[in-house]
């Protein structure tokens, strides 16, 4: 099993920055790709960014140029640097880890962008 815990969320003003961290534990050697998703109130969960074990990165159109995903392969810690935040970025952000057998999720961390 793989366990994920997100941290780093909070309240920030428009234009500000936050750094999210996802700490993995358990059978982390089984993890392949990792990703960040988000879910705003009343909306479906949305893929934000992903990174493969060999470092290939992709971003959703809504965050491209503002967010940066990175990963420490030694311990499968996942990061999301979020800059130039907008009110539309307000959501619960979830970490996801994919193995050959299953997909694991964290409990989420709230990000609120408001003045």
Tab-separated table of C-alpha atoms in Angstrom:
chain	number	residue	atom	x	y	z
A	1	UNK	CA	0.000	0.000	0.000
A	2	UNK	CA	1.003	3.624	-0.555
A	3	UNK	CA	-0.023	6.467	1.736
A	4	UNK	CA	0.017	10.122	0.727
A	5	UNK	CA	-0.221	13.238	2.893
A	6	UNK	CA	-0.492	16.724	1.401
A	7	UNK	CA	0.559	19.926	3.158
A	8	UNK	CA	1.239	23.560	2.365
A	9	UNK	CA	-2.225	24.812	1.548
A	10	UNK	CA	-3.693	27.987	2.971
A	11	UNK	CA	-5.116	31.418	2.259
A	12	UNK	CA	-3.207	33.655	-0.144
A	13	UNK	CA	-3.971	36.890	-1.944
A	14	UNK	CA	-4.279	37.004	-5.739
A	15	UNK	CA	-0.823	37.138	-7.294
A	16	UNK	CA	0.720	35.312	-4.366
A	17	UNK	CA	2.510	31.985	-4.165
A	18	UNK	CA	2.212	28.714	-2.290
A	19	UNK	CA	4.204	25.493	-2.291
A	20	UNK	CA	2.379	22.231	-1.811
A	21	UNK	CA	4.157	19.120	-0.589
A	22	UNK	CA	3.009	15.508	-0.869
A	23	UNK	CA	4.800	13.060	1.418
A	24	UNK	CA	4.607	9.397	0.465
A	25	UNK	CA	5.055	6.377	2.704
A	26	UNK	CA	4.554	2.638	2.490
A	27	UNK	CA	5.645	0.777	-0.641
A	28	UNK	CA	7.011	3.905	-2.331
A	29	UNK	CA	9.327	1.832	-4.528
A	30	UNK	CA	6.211	0.716	-6.450
A	31	UNK	CA	5.250	4.272	-7.454
A	32	UNK	CA	5.500	5.181	-11.129
A	33	UNK	CA	3.812	8.456	-12.084
A	34	UNK	CA	2.672	11.096	-9.625
A	35	UNK	CA	0.307	13.981	-10.159
A	36	UNK	CA	-1.616	16.827	-8.609
A	37	UNK	CA	-5.361	17.197	-9.030
A	38	UNK	CA	-7.744	19.805	-7.684
A	39	UNK	CA	-11.461	20.067	-7.028
A	40	UNK	CA	-13.310	23.341	-6.646
A	41	UNK	CA	-16.735	23.515	-4.973
A	42	UNK	CA	-19.424	22.247	-7.302
A	43	UNK	CA	-16.944	21.127	-9.942
A	44	UNK	CA	-15.413	17.823	-10.977
A	45	UNK	CA	-11.893	16.872	-9.975
A	46	UNK	CA	-9.410	18.363	-12.434
A	47	UNK	CA	-5.922	17.149	-13.356
A	48	UNK	CA	-3.363	19.910	-12.695
A	49	UNK	CA	0.080	18.488	-13.449
A	50	UNK	CA	1.892	15.176	-13.645
A	51	UNK	CA	5.417	13.819	-13.597
A	52	UNK	CA	6.650	10.369	-14.568
A	53	UNK	CA	9.363	8.420	-12.795
A	54	UNK	CA	11.799	9.388	-15.555
A	55	UNK	CA	10.958	13.057	-15.187
A	56	UNK	CA	8.550	13.760	-18.023
A	57	UNK	CA	6.254	16.621	-17.009
A	58	UNK	CA	2.933	17.891	-18.270
A	59	UNK	CA	0.618	20.666	-17.100
A	60	UNK	CA	-3.021	21.470	-17.525
A	61	UNK	CA	-3.707	24.506	-19.690
A	62	UNK	CA	-5.119	26.474	-16.751
A	63	UNK	CA	-1.840	26.379	-14.803
A	64	UNK	CA	0.805	26.230	-17.531
A	65	UNK	CA	3.466	28.895	-16.980
A	66	UNK	CA	2.426	29.520	-13.365
A	67	UNK	CA	2.789	26.165	-11.595
A	68	UNK	CA	5.850	23.937	-11.384
A	69	UNK	CA	5.723	20.271	-10.424
A	70	UNK	CA	8.787	18.464	-9.147
A	71	UNK	CA	9.599	15.183	-7.469
A	72	UNK	CA	12.310	13.735	-5.277
A	73	UNK	CA	12.616	10.176	-6.539
A	74	UNK	CA	14.629	9.118	-3.499
A	75	UNK	CA	11.567	9.262	-1.272
A	76	UNK	CA	8.779	10.018	-3.766
A	77	UNK	CA	8.075	13.423	-2.257
A	78	UNK	CA	6.053	15.495	-4.694
A	79	UNK	CA	5.974	19.276	-4.854
A	80	UNK	CA	3.820	21.882	-6.548
A	81	UNK	CA	5.126	25.440	-6.668
A	82	UNK	CA	2.206	27.719	-7.430
A	83	UNK	CA	2.900	31.301	-8.508
A	84	UNK	CA	0.682	34.123	-9.755
A	85	UNK	CA	-2.286	32.554	-8.028
A	86	UNK	CA	-5.784	33.527	-9.118
A	87	UNK	CA	-9.155	33.216	-7.372
A	88	UNK	CA	-10.004	30.474	-9.913
A	89	UNK	CA	-7.190	28.381	-8.403
A	90	UNK	CA	-9.208	28.038	-5.206
A	91	UNK	CA	-9.786	24.331	-4.628
A	92	UNK	CA	-8.832	21.304	-2.594
A	93	UNK	CA	-5.580	19.998	-4.047
A	94	UNK	CA	-4.957	16.249	-4.067
A	95	UNK	CA	-1.810	14.234	-4.592
A	96	UNK	CA	-2.025	11.056	-6.667
A	97	UNK	CA	0.454	8.211	-7.047
A	98	UNK	CA	0.090	5.470	-9.626
A	99	UNK	CA	1.536	1.992	-9.303
A	100	UNK	CA	1.160	-0.973	-11.614
A	101	UNK	CA	-1.705	-2.252	-9.451
A	102	UNK	CA	-3.554	0.782	-8.101
A	103	UNK	CA	-3.839	4.529	-7.748
A	104	UNK	CA	-3.428	6.147	-4.331
A	105	UNK	CA	-4.832	9.474	-3.165
A	106	UNK	CA	-4.082	11.820	-0.316
A	107	UNK	CA	-6.732	13.518	1.798
A	108	UNK	CA	-6.257	16.889	0.122
A	109	UNK	CA	-5.158	20.350	1.203
A	110	UNK	CA	-7.267	23.488	0.826
A	111	UNK	CA	-5.953	26.390	-1.233
A	112	UNK	CA	-7.940	29.617	-1.090
A	113	UNK	CA	-7.011	32.603	-3.214
A	114	UNK	CA	-8.843	35.692	-2.049
A	115	UNK	CA	-8.265	39.309	-1.139
